[in-house]
């Protein structure tokens, strides 16, 4: 072997030795790290065990403030800002989640699964509702109006810009219960591929006492996050009644919620891709502030269906039913004066039930007549 090749081998050998030492070092470091992780986990487990032994306080999350802080409300109604232990999955700490707090450290030590009855649905989100205009009986002129005022600005904002006018901001649907107001709002969402965010004003006023204003703000934020979106505020009268002089805590809270809603509406660019629709059965008691230009400045009446519309609605809700050939829709619609769309839907279900009880395969005129009589008694 030459001197040269000898020295190359030596260098290679040194190099390999160095690499080996490096690897050994890395291995050692990993081992230490692993041990230290194990130790941390053990300590945490111990900590959790001790924390759980101490009496716990039940509370509800009202807001996630940042990575480490959560606003919670205790059973007596006070709101506190607390932290949470490392075993808690932060993602579970959403408004409404029920949690246990350690009495001493006042940090969240456990998140409980949702309790079905405790879960009042103040907000409902559908990515794209499957209701379309075909599912609505009657209401032809209302559909045209809603297409112009909500659908068009969402689909073609440029038309309004070109002409230089602002499309209506909020639409108020007013009419008796069960006449299809929600259906209309859902159909627009479907047609515009929009996310449908429904708020039931009366429910969130009751459930989120002291939180109504924040809730309204969050809903608007949610709508802006993923557009297009339709915000549908049902029973808006629950927060939008004319103000009285009495100032109980509850009324002040409702008023604050309304003010937040007005602020959101005022700060809202109607040429964006969020449509706002509200509904009420009590338009007569609404605060005028809500109806000013730039707020809910367009009202669409959604009345009880007339005879022709009742026939349409009955046809829609019997589409999937096995009907007797003799069924006379004209007669049925003539005898259902005063019933709403929701009542007519219930009539169809009830008629089907009569047929089932009598072990028949088809639903007859007689079944419908009995169902209508029953419904009329209820109304
Ligand atoms: P509320 O004021 O009580 O919230 P609403 O006016 O929003 O009532 P919807 O929720 O739209 O009423 O209607 C309830 C159900 O009644 C609907 O799911 C639908 O099945 C039926 N319905 C109501 N109106 C119509 C209609 N015009 N055409 C077809 N179905 C209807």
XYZ file of C-alpha atoms and ligand atoms in Angstrom:
410
model
C 0.000 0.000 0.000
C 1.335 3.408 -0.903
C 1.806 6.165 1.614
C -0.898 8.130 -0.145
C -3.621 5.522 0.005
C -2.672 4.821 3.619
C -3.291 8.398 4.593
C -6.641 8.499 2.635
C -7.828 5.448 4.573
C -6.807 7.064 7.810
C -8.736 10.226 6.992
C -11.786 8.156 6.044
C -11.497 6.229 9.250
C -11.296 9.425 11.281
C -14.290 10.788 9.452
C -16.324 7.649 10.166
C -15.312 7.745 13.819
C -16.421 11.345 14.040
C -19.780 10.523 12.452
C -20.242 7.627 14.815
C -19.530 9.837 17.830
C -22.032 12.399 16.514
C -24.674 9.722 16.110
C -23.972 8.444 19.588
C -24.359 11.941 20.934
C -27.677 12.415 19.077
C -28.904 9.124 20.414
C -28.019 10.099 23.938
C -29.721 13.446 23.555
C -32.882 11.758 22.261
C -32.832 9.374 25.184
C -32.542 12.243 27.636
C -35.307 14.118 25.898
C -37.496 11.057 25.976
C -36.873 10.605 29.676
C -37.623 14.205 30.359
C -40.891 13.947 28.359
C -41.838 10.837 30.312
C -41.135 12.682 33.515
C -43.246 15.638 32.428
C -46.136 13.356 31.543
C -45.871 11.621 34.902
C -45.869 14.952 36.727
C -48.839 16.139 34.736
C -50.774 12.973 35.480
C -50.053 13.439 39.166
C -51.096 17.039 38.968
C -54.364 16.077 37.284
C -55.023 13.436 39.922
C -54.562 15.933 42.757
C -56.584 18.532 40.933
C -59.438 16.113 40.546
C -59.464 15.265 44.228
C -60.178 18.856 45.197
C -63.845 19.900 44.936
C -64.716 21.106 41.479
C -66.991 23.841 40.300
C -69.238 23.389 37.307
C -69.265 26.210 34.762
C -70.051 26.961 31.141
C -67.619 28.375 28.630
C -68.834 31.664 27.219
C -65.834 32.658 25.164
C -62.343 31.584 24.211
C -60.259 34.708 24.690
C -56.859 33.508 23.505
C -54.531 30.500 23.536
C -54.519 30.364 27.321
C -57.583 32.187 28.549
C -61.208 31.223 28.616
C -64.211 33.205 29.856
C -66.593 31.018 31.819
C -69.871 31.535 33.605
C -70.561 29.856 36.911
C -73.921 28.559 38.011
C -74.737 31.748 39.886
C -74.185 33.815 36.799
C -70.790 35.425 37.448
C -68.303 35.520 34.593
C -64.636 34.719 35.197
C -61.516 34.485 33.105
C -59.613 31.283 33.786
C -56.882 29.090 32.352
C -56.841 25.343 31.758
C -54.541 22.438 32.537
C -52.360 20.916 29.842
C -54.422 17.750 29.569
C -57.370 19.716 28.208
C -57.845 19.766 24.477
C -58.217 23.488 23.823
C -60.427 22.783 20.820
C -63.185 21.554 23.142
C -63.382 24.882 24.954
C -66.047 26.402 22.762
C -68.932 28.604 23.922
C -71.542 26.433 25.607
C -69.124 23.650 26.662
C -69.624 22.469 30.259
C -66.442 22.369 32.267
C -65.204 21.611 35.774
C -62.969 24.124 37.541
C -60.581 23.305 40.306
C -61.786 25.181 43.354
C -58.330 26.292 44.433
C -56.543 27.059 41.221
C -59.728 28.031 39.369
C -58.441 26.442 36.198
C -60.431 24.120 33.968
C -59.589 20.496 34.745
C -62.238 18.679 32.773
C -64.561 19.193 29.816
C -67.836 17.301 29.878
C -69.620 16.072 26.809
C -72.654 18.023 25.703
C -75.793 17.353 27.648
C -78.581 16.977 25.139
C -81.264 18.925 27.037
C -78.846 21.624 28.070
C -78.163 22.224 24.431
C -80.516 24.973 23.415
C -80.089 25.681 19.800
C -79.718 29.393 19.611
C -77.774 29.107 16.392
C -78.047 26.702 13.534
C -75.674 26.517 10.607
C -76.282 24.736 7.338
C -73.537 24.813 4.765
C -76.025 24.846 1.928
C -79.657 24.150 2.789
C -81.399 21.758 0.419
C -84.660 23.710 0.318
C -85.313 25.367 -3.012
C -88.025 27.575 -4.437
C -89.833 24.486 -5.766
C -90.502 23.444 -2.176
C -92.476 26.598 -1.497
C -96.181 26.669 -2.252
C -97.627 30.048 -3.267
C -95.612 33.120 -2.219
C -94.771 33.847 -5.879
C -94.522 37.602 -5.473
C -92.510 37.192 -2.264
C -90.078 34.932 -4.085
C -89.618 37.522 -6.842
C -89.038 40.239 -4.280
C -86.548 38.228 -2.280
C -84.701 37.277 -5.458
C -84.344 40.958 -6.322
C -83.386 42.162 -2.901
C -81.191 39.397 -1.511
C -80.238 37.089 -4.327
C -79.296 39.629 -6.952
C -76.902 41.662 -4.752
C -75.233 38.416 -3.701
C -74.908 37.066 -7.193
C -74.288 40.266 -9.139
C -73.099 43.091 -6.921
C -71.665 44.809 -10.024
C -75.168 45.621 -11.333
C -75.847 47.781 -8.287
C -72.439 49.364 -8.474
C -72.818 50.249 -12.150
C -76.128 51.980 -11.579
C -74.798 53.554 -8.404
C -77.457 52.454 -5.953
C -77.185 50.512 -2.738
C -79.202 47.339 -2.620
C -81.470 46.961 0.409
C -79.443 45.942 3.418
C -81.706 43.874 5.577
C -84.987 42.267 4.648
C -87.748 41.827 7.167
C -90.214 39.013 6.552
C -93.372 39.538 8.514
C -96.320 37.239 8.834
C -98.069 34.615 10.953
C -96.174 31.557 12.208
C -95.577 28.668 9.852
C -96.113 30.576 6.625
C -92.744 29.801 5.055
C -90.475 32.638 6.176
C -87.660 30.275 7.094
C -88.248 28.331 3.889
C -87.801 31.510 1.841
C -84.543 32.382 3.583
C -83.234 28.846 3.123
C -84.166 28.808 -0.541
C -82.130 31.984 -1.130
C -79.160 30.401 0.609
C -79.517 27.341 -1.565
C -79.811 29.354 -4.751
C -76.741 31.455 -3.943
C -74.701 28.516 -2.584
C -74.536 30.380 0.680
C -73.941 29.219 4.187
C -77.172 29.579 6.152
C -76.788 30.914 9.689
C -80.008 30.950 11.644
C -80.371 32.742 14.938
C -83.450 32.464 17.066
C -83.466 35.780 18.886
C -85.758 34.687 21.731
C -83.593 31.675 22.478
C -80.300 33.441 22.671
C -81.759 36.221 24.790
C -82.855 33.611 27.310
C -79.899 31.323 27.117
C -77.079 33.803 26.851
C -78.255 36.325 29.388
C -75.560 38.969 29.480
C -74.031 37.568 26.319
C -76.521 38.607 23.661
C -74.454 41.465 22.265
C -71.329 39.351 22.022
C -73.344 36.633 20.398
C -74.641 38.966 17.707
C -71.104 40.188 17.027
C -69.840 36.642 16.707
C -72.567 35.650 14.297
C -71.680 38.514 11.986
C -68.009 37.584 12.253
C -68.868 34.002 11.427
C -70.813 35.107 8.367
C -67.937 37.253 7.133
C -65.455 34.445 7.651
C -66.984 32.229 5.030
C -68.986 33.883 2.344
C -71.452 33.903 0.701
C -73.688 33.667 3.738
C -77.243 34.366 4.734
C -77.887 35.448 8.303
C -81.468 34.654 9.245
C -82.679 36.176 12.512
C -85.936 34.529 13.511
C -88.292 36.114 16.063
C -86.409 39.376 15.880
C -89.134 40.978 18.024
C -87.514 39.239 21.024
C -84.665 41.760 20.836
C -86.198 44.441 18.688
C -89.278 45.611 20.568
C -89.938 49.272 21.035
C -88.196 50.489 24.158
C -90.188 51.082 27.290
C -89.291 53.282 30.198
C -88.792 50.464 32.662
C -85.187 49.441 33.017
C -84.916 46.055 34.565
C -81.634 44.234 34.139
C -83.180 41.901 31.591
C -84.496 44.761 29.495
C -81.183 46.558 29.553
C -79.561 43.384 28.337
C -82.064 42.991 25.505
C -81.477 46.611 24.598
C -77.717 46.083 24.502
C -78.234 43.152 22.172
C -80.374 45.281 19.888
C -77.780 48.071 19.889
C -75.120 45.568 18.872
C -77.321 44.349 16.052
C -77.878 47.915 14.852
C -74.151 48.597 15.028
C -73.436 45.489 12.976
C -76.031 46.483 10.402
C -74.674 50.034 10.186
C -71.131 48.834 9.755
C -72.115 46.377 7.118
C -71.300 46.743 3.466
C -74.377 45.536 1.643
C -72.371 44.921 -1.480
C -70.438 42.249 0.324
C -71.633 38.718 0.028
C -73.696 38.417 3.183
C -77.460 38.727 3.085
C -79.398 39.561 6.225
C -82.976 38.409 6.624
C -85.069 38.771 9.761
C -88.501 37.364 10.505
C -91.251 38.279 12.901
C -94.881 37.562 13.683
C -95.135 40.829 15.594
C -94.048 43.581 13.244
C -96.374 45.979 15.083
C -94.191 46.046 18.195
C -90.832 46.467 16.478
C -88.579 49.368 17.380
C -88.528 51.885 14.513
C -84.750 52.081 14.869
C -84.603 48.647 13.267
C -86.624 49.717 10.270
C -84.659 52.862 9.368
C -82.994 53.117 5.963
C -79.812 51.117 5.877
C -81.162 48.610 8.359
C -84.208 46.409 7.774
C -85.484 48.841 5.212
C -87.433 46.411 3.082
C -90.397 44.527 4.489
C -91.948 41.588 2.735
C -95.314 40.367 3.942
C -95.687 36.613 4.143
C -99.418 36.058 4.654
C -101.425 32.915 5.297
C -101.847 31.035 2.021
C -104.936 31.620 -0.146
C -106.895 28.774 -1.695
C -104.609 28.420 -4.711
C -101.485 28.461 -2.552
C -102.967 25.948 -0.125
C -103.480 23.597 -3.045
C -99.830 24.056 -4.063
C -98.651 23.438 -0.520
C -100.781 20.288 -0.177
C -99.356 19.023 -3.454
C -95.789 19.685 -2.291
C -96.265 17.796 0.957
C -98.039 14.827 -0.638
C -95.448 14.402 -3.368
C -93.960 11.314 -1.763
C -97.243 9.895 -0.429
C -99.268 7.078 -2.006
C -102.579 8.803 -2.738
C -105.967 7.503 -3.770
C -106.766 8.400 -7.396
C -110.001 10.068 -6.334
C -108.263 12.626 -4.154
C -109.676 16.083 -4.843
C -107.105 18.802 -4.087
C -109.556 21.593 -4.956
C -111.985 20.460 -2.297
C -109.236 19.994 0.259
C -107.776 23.430 -0.289
C -111.245 24.988 -0.171
C -111.839 23.450 3.244
C -108.558 24.555 4.806
C -109.069 28.293 5.028
C -107.017 29.875 7.814
C -104.422 27.103 7.956
C -100.734 27.940 7.509
C -98.210 26.052 5.420
C -96.950 24.351 8.570
C -100.549 23.340 9.472
C -101.065 21.918 5.990
C -97.897 19.899 6.254
C -99.192 18.522 9.564
C -102.538 17.697 7.881
C -100.728 15.588 5.286
C -98.806 13.681 7.954
C -101.960 13.139 9.991
C -103.889 11.891 6.933
C -101.081 9.414 6.308
C -101.371 8.274 9.933
C -105.108 7.612 9.512
C -104.348 5.402 6.500
C -101.682 3.510 8.446
C -104.012 2.988 11.415
C -106.592 1.517 9.042
C -103.980 -0.693 7.400
C -104.486 0.902 4.029
C -101.756 1.318 1.439
C -103.200 4.554 0.029
C -104.292 7.784 1.630
C -107.874 8.744 0.811
C -109.946 11.911 0.702
C -111.652 10.731 3.886
C -108.282 10.539 5.689
C -107.539 14.113 4.688
C -110.988 15.334 5.747
C -110.520 13.771 9.191
C -107.036 15.256 9.478
C -108.327 18.697 8.476
C -111.138 18.494 11.054
C -108.616 17.635 13.722
C -106.363 20.521 12.695
C -109.252 22.980 12.567
C -110.146 22.062 16.146
C -106.594 22.837 17.234
C -106.521 26.221 15.503
P -92.205 30.742 12.228
O -92.716 32.139 12.153
O -93.001 29.882 13.188
O -90.727 30.621 12.389
P -92.035 30.291 9.398
O -92.901 31.264 8.714
O -90.588 30.539 9.384
O -92.584 30.044 10.842
P -91.386 27.821 8.184
O -90.454 27.383 9.250
O -90.819 28.285 6.919
O -92.363 28.895 8.769
O -92.428 26.663 7.917
C -92.552 25.525 8.720
C -92.810 24.318 7.862
O -94.096 24.473 7.263
C -91.836 24.244 6.702
O -90.774 23.388 7.000
C -92.663 23.676 5.595
O -92.644 22.278 5.634
C -94.077 24.124 5.901
N -94.456 25.306 5.110
C -94.725 26.534 5.581
N -95.046 27.369 4.572
C -94.954 26.657 3.441
C -95.130 26.955 2.059
N -95.494 28.163 1.651
N -94.931 25.969 1.172
C -94.568 24.742 1.562
N -94.400 24.391 2.857
C -94.575 25.325 3.775
